[in-house]
GROMACS .gro file of C-alpha atoms in nm:
model
  403
    1MET     CA    1   2.475   0.464   1.063
    2PRO     CA    2   2.424   0.823   1.193
    3GLU     CA    3   2.246   1.087   0.988
    4TYR     CA    4   2.399   1.435   0.946
    5GLN     CA    5   2.227   1.752   0.832
    6TYR     CA    6   2.453   1.984   0.636
    7LYS     CA    7   2.464   2.324   0.466
    8GLY     CA    8   2.735   2.432   0.226
    9ILE     CA    9   2.841   2.605  -0.095
   10SER     CA   10   2.870   2.413  -0.422
   11GLU     CA   11   3.134   2.476  -0.689
   12ASP     CA   12   2.901   2.706  -0.883
   13GLY     CA   13   2.851   2.923  -0.573
   14SER     CA   14   2.496   2.815  -0.493
   15SER     CA   15   2.386   2.723  -0.141
   16LYS     CA   16   2.308   2.356  -0.078
   17LYS     CA   17   2.163   2.174   0.222
   18GLY     CA   18   2.046   1.824   0.290
   19ILE     CA   19   2.103   1.497   0.474
   20ILE     CA   20   2.398   1.258   0.447
   21TYR     CA   21   2.477   0.927   0.619
   22ALA     CA   22   2.824   0.855   0.755
   23SER     CA   23   2.989   0.670   1.042
   24SER     CA   24   3.140   0.995   1.172
   25GLU     CA   25   3.131   1.369   1.113
   26GLU     CA   26   3.473   1.355   0.948
   27GLN     CA   27   3.357   1.092   0.702
   28ALA     CA   28   3.047   1.300   0.626
   29LYS     CA   29   3.265   1.604   0.550
   30ASP     CA   30   3.492   1.394   0.327
   31LYS     CA   31   3.194   1.267   0.129
   32LEU     CA   32   3.060   1.618   0.080
   33LYS     CA   33   3.403   1.751  -0.018
   34ALA     CA   34   3.439   1.471  -0.273
   35ASN     CA   35   3.109   1.587  -0.424
   36GLY     CA   36   3.244   1.941  -0.466
   37LEU     CA   37   3.072   2.097  -0.164
   38THR     CA   38   3.234   2.335   0.083
   39VAL     CA   39   3.075   2.258   0.418
   40GLU     CA   40   2.957   2.553   0.627
   41VAL     CA   41   2.747   2.375   0.891
   42ILE     CA   42   2.709   2.006   0.972
   43ASP     CA   43   2.524   1.858   1.268
   44LEU     CA   44   2.408   1.518   1.384
   45THR     CA   45   2.030   1.502   1.362
   46ASP     CA   46   1.825   1.440   1.674
   47GLY     CA   47   1.757   1.088   1.802
   48ARG     CA   48   1.399   1.069   1.682
   49ARG     CA   49   1.490   1.156   1.328
   50SER     CA   50   1.785   0.917   1.330
   51PHE     CA   51   1.559   0.635   1.447
   52PHE     CA   52   1.330   0.670   1.148
   53ALA     CA   53   1.626   0.732   0.921
   54GLY     CA   54   1.753   0.384   0.992
   55ARG     CA   55   1.460   0.226   0.815
   56LYS     CA   56   1.499   0.099   0.460
   57VAL     CA   57   1.258   0.200   0.189
   58SER     CA   58   0.977  -0.052   0.140
   59ASP     CA   59   1.002  -0.290  -0.156
   60ASP     CA   60   0.681  -0.169  -0.319
   61LYS     CA   61   0.788   0.197  -0.313
   62LEU     CA   62   1.137   0.112  -0.431
   63CYS     CA   63   1.016  -0.106  -0.720
   64SER     CA   64   0.771   0.163  -0.826
   65PHE     CA   65   1.056   0.418  -0.833
   66LEU     CA   66   1.288   0.186  -1.030
   67ARG     CA   67   1.018   0.117  -1.292
   68GLN     CA   68   0.947   0.489  -1.329
   69TYR     CA   69   1.319   0.561  -1.363
   70VAL     CA   70   1.355   0.315  -1.652
   71TYR     CA   71   1.049   0.456  -1.829
   72VAL     CA   72   1.162   0.819  -1.795
   73MET     CA   73   1.518   0.739  -1.904
   74ARG     CA   74   1.383   0.588  -2.225
   75THR     CA   75   1.254   0.934  -2.319
   76GLY     CA   76   1.613   1.060  -2.337
   77MET     CA   77   1.618   1.260  -2.014
   78ASP     CA   78   1.953   1.265  -1.830
   79ARG     CA   79   1.999   1.094  -1.493
   80VAL     CA   80   2.010   1.406  -1.276
   81ASN     CA   81   1.686   1.549  -1.409
   82THR     CA   82   1.524   1.205  -1.403
   83ILE     CA   83   1.601   1.169  -1.032
   84ARG     CA   84   1.489   1.526  -0.966
   85VAL     CA   85   1.158   1.474  -1.148
   86LEU     CA   86   1.091   1.145  -0.969
   87SER     CA   87   1.166   1.305  -0.632
   88GLN     CA   88   0.838   1.491  -0.681
   89GLN     CA   89   0.647   1.178  -0.781
   90VAL     CA   90   0.740   0.922  -0.514
   91GLU     CA   91   0.548   0.873  -0.191
   92GLY     CA   92   0.698   0.964   0.145
   93LYS     CA   93   0.874   1.280   0.259
   94ARG     CA   94   1.196   1.099   0.337
   95PHE     CA   95   1.205   0.928  -0.003
   96LYS     CA   96   1.151   1.265  -0.173
   97ARG     CA   97   1.433   1.419   0.032
   98VAL     CA   98   1.676   1.135  -0.040
   99LEU     CA   99   1.615   1.158  -0.417
  100ALA     CA  100   1.652   1.536  -0.411
  101ASP     CA  101   1.984   1.500  -0.227
  102MET     CA  102   2.098   1.238  -0.479
  103ALA     CA  103   2.022   1.476  -0.765
  104ASP     CA  104   2.223   1.752  -0.593
  105GLU     CA  105   2.514   1.513  -0.531
  106MET     CA  106   2.523   1.398  -0.895
  107ASN     CA  107   2.494   1.758  -1.012
  108ALA     CA  108   2.800   1.834  -0.796
  109GLY     CA  109   2.999   1.556  -0.966
  110ALA     CA  110   2.917   1.237  -0.780
  111THR     CA  111   2.859   0.925  -0.987
  112PHE     CA  112   2.527   0.748  -0.992
  113ALA     CA  113   2.670   0.464  -0.780
  114GLU     CA  114   2.825   0.706  -0.530
  115SER     CA  115   2.492   0.880  -0.480
  116PHE     CA  116   2.331   0.547  -0.392
  117ARG     CA  117   2.618   0.453  -0.158
  118ASN     CA  118   2.586   0.790   0.020
  119HIS     CA  119   2.235   0.681   0.121
  120GLU     CA  120   2.310   0.321   0.215
  121GLU     CA  121   2.089   0.351   0.524
  122PHE     CA  122   1.791   0.403   0.295
  123PHE     CA  123   1.854   0.169   0.002
  124PRO     CA  124   1.910  -0.209   0.037
  125GLU     CA  125   2.269  -0.325   0.010
  126ASP     CA  126   2.201  -0.565  -0.277
  127LEU     CA  127   2.061  -0.284  -0.493
  128ILE     CA  128   2.363  -0.065  -0.416
  129LYS     CA  129   2.599  -0.347  -0.521
  130MET     CA  130   2.407  -0.395  -0.844
  131VAL     CA  131   2.426  -0.021  -0.919
  132GLU     CA  132   2.799  -0.009  -0.841
  133ALA     CA  133   2.861  -0.295  -1.083
  134ALA     CA  134   2.625  -0.171  -1.355
  135ASP     CA  135   2.709   0.202  -1.350
  136PRO     CA  136   3.057   0.182  -1.511
  137LYS     CA  137   2.919  -0.048  -1.782
  138ASP     CA  138   2.611   0.169  -1.845
  139ARG     CA  139   2.377  -0.119  -1.754
  140ILE     CA  140   2.165   0.061  -1.493
  141LYS     CA  141   1.843  -0.009  -1.681
  142ASP     CA  142   1.919  -0.383  -1.685
  143ALA     CA  143   2.008  -0.375  -1.316
  144PHE     CA  144   1.687  -0.195  -1.220
  145ASP     CA  145   1.476  -0.422  -1.439
  146GLN     CA  146   1.631  -0.732  -1.281
  147TYR     CA  147   1.587  -0.596  -0.930
  148VAL     CA  148   1.217  -0.527  -0.988
  149ARG     CA  149   1.153  -0.868  -1.146
  150ARG     CA  150   1.342  -1.042  -0.866
  151SER     CA  151   1.154  -0.853  -0.592
  152GLU     CA  152   0.815  -0.919  -0.751
  153SER     CA  153   0.900  -1.288  -0.792
  154LYS     CA  154   1.011  -1.317  -0.429
  155LEU     CA  155   0.692  -1.148  -0.308
  156ARG     CA  156   0.477  -1.374  -0.525
  157LEU     CA  157   0.648  -1.691  -0.402
  158LYS     CA  158   0.618  -1.578  -0.041
  159SER     CA  159   0.247  -1.521  -0.089
  160VAL     CA  160   0.202  -1.864  -0.248
  161SER     CA  161   0.392  -2.056   0.020
  162THR     CA  162   0.223  -1.860   0.298
  163SER     CA  163  -0.122  -1.939   0.164
  164ALA     CA  164  -0.028  -2.308   0.154
  165THR     CA  165   0.093  -2.326   0.513
  166PHE     CA  166  -0.024  -2.030   0.718
  167TYR     CA  167  -0.397  -2.066   0.649
  168PRO     CA  168  -0.410  -2.437   0.746
  169ILE     CA  169  -0.202  -2.364   1.056
  170LEU     CA  170  -0.438  -2.083   1.153
  171VAL     CA  171  -0.737  -2.311   1.102
  172GLY     CA  172  -0.557  -2.573   1.312
  173PHE     CA  173  -0.514  -2.330   1.600
  174LEU     CA  174  -0.882  -2.237   1.580
  175MET     CA  175  -0.974  -2.605   1.585
  176ILE     CA  176  -0.758  -2.662   1.892
  177ALA     CA  177  -0.919  -2.363   2.062
  178ALA     CA  178  -1.265  -2.500   1.980
  179VAL     CA  179  -1.180  -2.847   2.115
  180LEU     CA  180  -1.031  -2.702   2.434
  181SER     CA  181  -1.343  -2.491   2.480
  182ILE     CA  182  -1.562  -2.800   2.449
  183MET     CA  183  -1.344  -2.991   2.693
  184ALA     CA  184  -1.327  -2.711   2.950
  185LEU     CA  185  -1.673  -2.555   2.928
  186ILE     CA  186  -1.923  -2.802   2.789
  187VAL     CA  187  -1.818  -3.150   2.906
  188PRO     CA  188  -1.784  -3.063   3.280
  189ARG     CA  189  -2.128  -2.896   3.282
  190PHE     CA  190  -2.274  -3.185   3.089
  191MET     CA  191  -2.140  -3.433   3.344
  192MET     CA  192  -2.301  -3.239   3.630
  193ILE     CA  193  -2.636  -3.371   3.505
  194PHE     CA  194  -2.528  -3.720   3.607
  195SER     CA  195  -2.390  -3.624   3.948
  196GLY     CA  196  -2.686  -3.782   4.130
  197VAL     CA  197  -2.712  -4.090   3.912
  198ASP     CA  198  -2.560  -4.417   4.031
  199PHE     CA  199  -2.387  -4.572   3.732
  200THR     CA  200  -2.041  -4.683   3.631
  201MET     CA  201  -1.873  -4.523   3.331
  202SER     CA  202  -1.663  -4.727   3.095
  203ALA     CA  203  -1.288  -4.691   3.115
  204PHE     CA  204  -1.285  -4.501   2.785
  205SER     CA  205  -1.550  -4.249   2.892
  206GLY     CA  206  -1.385  -4.210   3.233
  207LEU     CA  207  -1.051  -4.133   3.073
  208VAL     CA  208  -1.198  -3.871   2.840
  209VAL     CA  209  -1.400  -3.709   3.119
  210ASN     CA  210  -1.100  -3.698   3.351
  211ILE     CA  211  -0.895  -3.527   3.081
  212CYS     CA  212  -1.172  -3.274   3.026
  213MET     CA  213  -1.198  -3.207   3.401
  214ALA     CA  214  -0.820  -3.157   3.419
  215VAL     CA  215  -0.846  -2.901   3.135
  216TYR     CA  216  -1.137  -2.733   3.316
  217LYS     CA  217  -0.952  -2.707   3.650
  218ASN     CA  218  -0.624  -2.591   3.493
  219GLY     CA  219  -0.771  -2.373   3.219
  220LEU     CA  220  -0.594  -2.055   3.332
  221LEU     CA  221  -0.261  -2.234   3.354
  222ILE     CA  222  -0.305  -2.376   3.003
  223ILE     CA  223  -0.385  -2.028   2.867
  224LEU     CA  224  -0.077  -1.884   3.038
  225LEU     CA  225   0.142  -2.163   2.898
  226ILE     CA  226   0.012  -2.103   2.543
  227ALA     CA  227   0.069  -1.728   2.583
  228ALA     CA  228   0.422  -1.791   2.715
  229VAL     CA  229   0.504  -2.016   2.417
  230LEU     CA  230   0.383  -1.749   2.174
  231VAL     CA  231   0.580  -1.475   2.350
  232ILE     CA  232   0.897  -1.688   2.351
  233TYR     CA  233   0.848  -1.763   1.980
  234PHE     CA  234   0.811  -1.396   1.883
  235VAL     CA  235   1.109  -1.300   2.100
  236LEU     CA  236   1.327  -1.569   1.938
  237MET     CA  237   1.226  -1.443   1.594
  238GLN     CA  238   1.392  -1.112   1.677
  239PHE     CA  239   1.730  -1.287   1.685
  240ARG     CA  240   1.922  -1.439   1.396
  241PHE     CA  241   1.966  -1.780   1.561
  242GLY     CA  242   1.589  -1.800   1.614
  243ARG     CA  243   1.515  -1.728   1.250
  244SER     CA  244   1.786  -1.974   1.144
  245PHE     CA  245   1.633  -2.245   1.361
  246ARG     CA  246   1.291  -2.181   1.207
  247SER     CA  247   1.447  -2.203   0.862
  248SER     CA  248   1.603  -2.541   0.943
  249ALA     CA  249   1.275  -2.665   1.089
  250LYS     CA  250   1.091  -2.581   0.766
  251PHE     CA  251   1.319  -2.806   0.563
  252SER     CA  252   1.294  -3.080   0.827
  253LEU     CA  253   0.918  -3.114   0.779
  254GLY     CA  254   0.869  -3.384   0.517
  255LEU     CA  255   0.536  -3.244   0.399
  256CYS     CA  256   0.673  -2.891   0.335
  257ASN     CA  257   1.027  -2.986   0.234
  258ASP     CA  258   0.947  -2.998  -0.138
  259LEU     CA  259   0.770  -2.661  -0.126
  260TYR     CA  260   1.047  -2.475   0.057
  261THR     CA  261   1.326  -2.639  -0.144
  262LYS     CA  262   1.176  -2.535  -0.478
  263ARG     CA  263   1.106  -2.189  -0.345
  264ALA     CA  264   1.469  -2.160  -0.231
  265TYR     CA  265   1.593  -2.273  -0.575
  266ALA     CA  266   1.378  -2.011  -0.748
  267ILE     CA  267   1.486  -1.724  -0.525
  268ILE     CA  268   1.857  -1.811  -0.514
  269LEU     CA  269   1.889  -1.868  -0.890
  270ARG     CA  270   1.703  -1.546  -0.971
  271ASN     CA  271   1.926  -1.355  -0.727
  272ILE     CA  272   2.245  -1.486  -0.890
  273ALA     CA  273   2.105  -1.413  -1.237
  274ALA     CA  274   2.015  -1.055  -1.137
  275PHE     CA  275   2.366  -0.990  -1.006
  276LEU     CA  276   2.528  -1.138  -1.319
  277TYR     CA  277   2.306  -0.923  -1.544
  278SER     CA  278   2.430  -0.618  -1.351
  279GLY     CA  279   2.791  -0.703  -1.432
  280ILE     CA  280   2.894  -0.849  -1.096
  281SER     CA  281   3.149  -1.131  -1.115
  282THR     CA  282   3.035  -1.488  -1.057
  283GLU     CA  283   3.203  -1.526  -0.717
  284GLU     CA  284   3.067  -1.191  -0.596
  285ALA     CA  285   2.720  -1.283  -0.723
  286ILE     CA  286   2.730  -1.610  -0.531
  287GLU     CA  287   2.848  -1.434  -0.215
  288ALA     CA  288   2.576  -1.169  -0.241
  289ALA     CA  289   2.311  -1.437  -0.300
  290ALA     CA  290   2.442  -1.628   0.004
  291MET     CA  291   2.413  -1.323   0.230
  292MET     CA  292   2.055  -1.268   0.114
  293CYS     CA  293   1.949  -1.618   0.220
  294LYS     CA  294   2.153  -1.635   0.542
  295GLU     CA  295   1.852  -1.631   0.773
  296GLU     CA  296   1.570  -1.777   0.568
  297TYR     CA  297   1.765  -2.057   0.399
  298THR     CA  298   2.054  -2.127   0.634
  299CYS     CA  299   2.153  -2.460   0.479
  300PHE     CA  300   2.177  -2.300   0.133
  301TYR     CA  301   2.377  -2.012   0.282
  302TYR     CA  302   2.662  -2.246   0.377
  303ALA     CA  303   2.637  -2.434   0.047
  304LEU     CA  304   2.670  -2.108  -0.147
  305LEU     CA  305   2.971  -2.001   0.058
  306ASP     CA  306   3.135  -2.333  -0.031
  307ALA     CA  307   3.045  -2.277  -0.397
  308GLU     CA  308   3.203  -1.931  -0.384
  309SER     CA  309   3.531  -2.077  -0.256
  310TYR     CA  310   3.525  -2.338  -0.534
  311VAL     CA  311   3.471  -2.068  -0.799
  312ASN     CA  312   3.760  -1.868  -0.651
  313SER     CA  313   3.980  -2.177  -0.688
  314GLY     CA  314   3.903  -2.189  -1.061
  315LEU     CA  315   3.596  -2.413  -1.096
  316SER     CA  316   3.300  -2.318  -1.312
  317LEU     CA  317   2.967  -2.230  -1.152
  318SER     CA  318   2.809  -2.566  -1.240
  319LYS     CA  319   3.099  -2.765  -1.095
  320ALA     CA  320   3.108  -2.545  -0.786
  321LEU     CA  321   2.737  -2.600  -0.719
  322THR     CA  322   2.785  -2.974  -0.775
  323LYS     CA  323   3.057  -2.992  -0.509
  324ALA     CA  324   2.859  -2.769  -0.272
  325GLY     CA  325   2.563  -3.010  -0.280
  326LEU     CA  326   2.192  -2.935  -0.219
  327PHE     CA  327   2.129  -2.829  -0.581
  328SER     CA  328   1.932  -3.057  -0.812
  329GLU     CA  329   2.077  -3.234  -1.114
  330LEU     CA  330   1.844  -3.032  -1.339
  331ILE     CA  331   2.002  -2.708  -1.216
  332ILE     CA  332   2.357  -2.838  -1.262
  333GLN     CA  333   2.303  -2.973  -1.615
  334THR     CA  334   2.115  -2.664  -1.731
  335ILE     CA  335   2.387  -2.431  -1.602
  336GLN     CA  336   2.650  -2.642  -1.780
  337ILE     CA  337   2.467  -2.585  -2.109
  338GLY     CA  338   2.442  -2.214  -2.036
  339GLU     CA  339   2.814  -2.192  -1.965
  340GLU     CA  340   2.895  -2.365  -2.292
  341LEU     CA  341   2.670  -2.122  -2.484
  342GLY     CA  342   2.786  -1.817  -2.289
  343THR     CA  343   2.436  -1.744  -2.158
  344THR     CA  344   2.476  -1.828  -1.789
  345ALA     CA  345   2.264  -1.537  -1.657
  346ALA     CA  346   1.977  -1.605  -1.898
  347THR     CA  347   1.993  -1.978  -1.820
  348LEU     CA  348   1.977  -1.914  -1.446
  349GLU     CA  349   1.676  -1.689  -1.497
  350ASN     CA  350   1.498  -1.951  -1.708
  351VAL     CA  351   1.560  -2.222  -1.447
  352ALA     CA  352   1.434  -1.982  -1.179
  353VAL     CA  353   1.112  -1.932  -1.375
  354TYR     CA  354   1.072  -2.311  -1.395
  355TYR     CA  355   1.110  -2.349  -1.019
  356GLU     CA  356   0.871  -2.061  -0.958
  357THR     CA  357   0.608  -2.259  -1.148
  358GLU     CA  358   0.702  -2.574  -0.956
  359THR     CA  359   0.670  -2.382  -0.627
  360VAL     CA  360   0.311  -2.290  -0.712
  361LYS     CA  361   0.234  -2.654  -0.791
  362ALA     CA  362   0.401  -2.770  -0.468
  363ALA     CA  363   0.201  -2.514  -0.270
  364GLU     CA  364  -0.125  -2.640  -0.420
  365LYS     CA  365  -0.026  -2.999  -0.342
  366THR     CA  366   0.068  -2.915   0.016
  367ARG     CA  367  -0.257  -2.727   0.071
  368SER     CA  368  -0.458  -3.014  -0.080
  369ILE     CA  369  -0.303  -3.251   0.176
  370ILE     CA  370  -0.303  -3.030   0.486
  371GLU     CA  371  -0.659  -2.898   0.470
  372PRO     CA  372  -0.835  -3.239   0.443
  373ALA     CA  373  -0.599  -3.380   0.708
  374MET     CA  374  -0.696  -3.102   0.949
  375THR     CA  375  -1.064  -3.171   0.884
  376VAL     CA  376  -1.022  -3.545   0.945
  377ILE     CA  377  -0.834  -3.481   1.270
  378MET     CA  378  -1.108  -3.245   1.386
  379ILE     CA  379  -1.377  -3.503   1.307
  380ILE     CA  380  -1.187  -3.775   1.496
  381VAL     CA  381  -1.136  -3.559   1.806
  382VAL     CA  382  -1.498  -3.443   1.817
  383GLY     CA  383  -1.610  -3.799   1.749
  384ILE     CA  384  -1.410  -3.925   2.046
  385LEU     CA  385  -1.578  -3.667   2.271
  386LEU     CA  386  -1.924  -3.757   2.143
  387VAL     CA  387  -1.869  -4.131   2.187
  388ALA     CA  388  -1.736  -4.074   2.539
  389LEU     CA  389  -2.043  -3.868   2.630
  390MET     CA  390  -2.293  -4.107   2.477
  391GLN     CA  391  -2.218  -4.379   2.734
  392PRO     CA  392  -2.343  -4.171   3.031
  393VAL     CA  393  -2.653  -4.074   2.828
  394ILE     CA  394  -2.730  -4.440   2.756
  395SER     CA  395  -2.672  -4.525   3.122
  396LEU     CA  396  -2.911  -4.249   3.226
  397TYR     CA  397  -3.173  -4.382   2.984
  398ASP     CA  398  -3.135  -4.734   3.129
  399PHE     CA  399  -3.158  -4.594   3.482
  400VAL     CA  400  -3.481  -4.407   3.405
  401SER     CA  401  -3.626  -4.712   3.228
  402THR     CA  402  -3.583  -4.930   3.538
  403MET     CA  403  -3.758  -4.687   3.769
   0.00000   0.00000   0.00000
């Protein structure tokens, strides 16, 4: 969405200037007029500034701001002054400017939710939806608290699952590189020692040596192929279908299926709980949670869309998730109890905490299987190379002994 720089006169006669996001200049003027500002000058910012303006605020900076907002509001300070004070405390010039503009907009009559929506290019859409639902019900503190807890939980689970899979994969690539180096650089030179010796290698040793010589002669081609595969992978990850395919592949791996499924449960349930705490309706909470997992958990995305349609038709959340499939019996039964007690949001959060703990355990289990397996594979491969090379050494010893 384009960024416009404006200058105008507020209702109290003071001069105001700042930045606003809108799809067109007319929409920008309408937004400013709705906030009680008479526009004098408005211009589209230059391309370089617009490029950086399109970037969302980072999660760590946003969570830090939301925590500070809750703490300051507990002192009794009003929203406008709280935002204005925090605009001097946050990191980043653009963040400071956005908060200062929000304070001016609210001072001119805009609601808290409207000030967030006016800067939708800067704040994530899920936070804006939570604010829009919580603002009329005066539940902003709950919404911010839930957003922070959800973001921290998601970051923690990502770190746990990454440590369980990325590190072993990295070690695996290093092991492959080491084996290829041995095959291409050491074995061919080692076999040159026996070039003048008349002996017959066993079929096993001959096969291994021939493979090593093929790697040696086609080393550049192999490197180019590996580089091409990596480039294609990173290019595909820039597109939604590529990320969706990677998501499906994660759940197809039997070893990691348990880890990623429990992680998905934890994140999805906490997302729905956070939206419900903010005052969003059940069907809207499910839809918002579905959109947030569209790329990373594609299969759950479609299941949640089905659940949303079932809720719209009159079913309860537990029955909708049952018909949608993919969700465990523990989740369904626990939600049923929560619905009967009228504590659905709290129940969802408690189940999410349970699956967060289970995700950590699954990550430890996965790591405990992958790391030893990689070591065993490395030992077997190196052992095969050593056994294959020992036969020529023994033959050379026998040849020297007969001289």
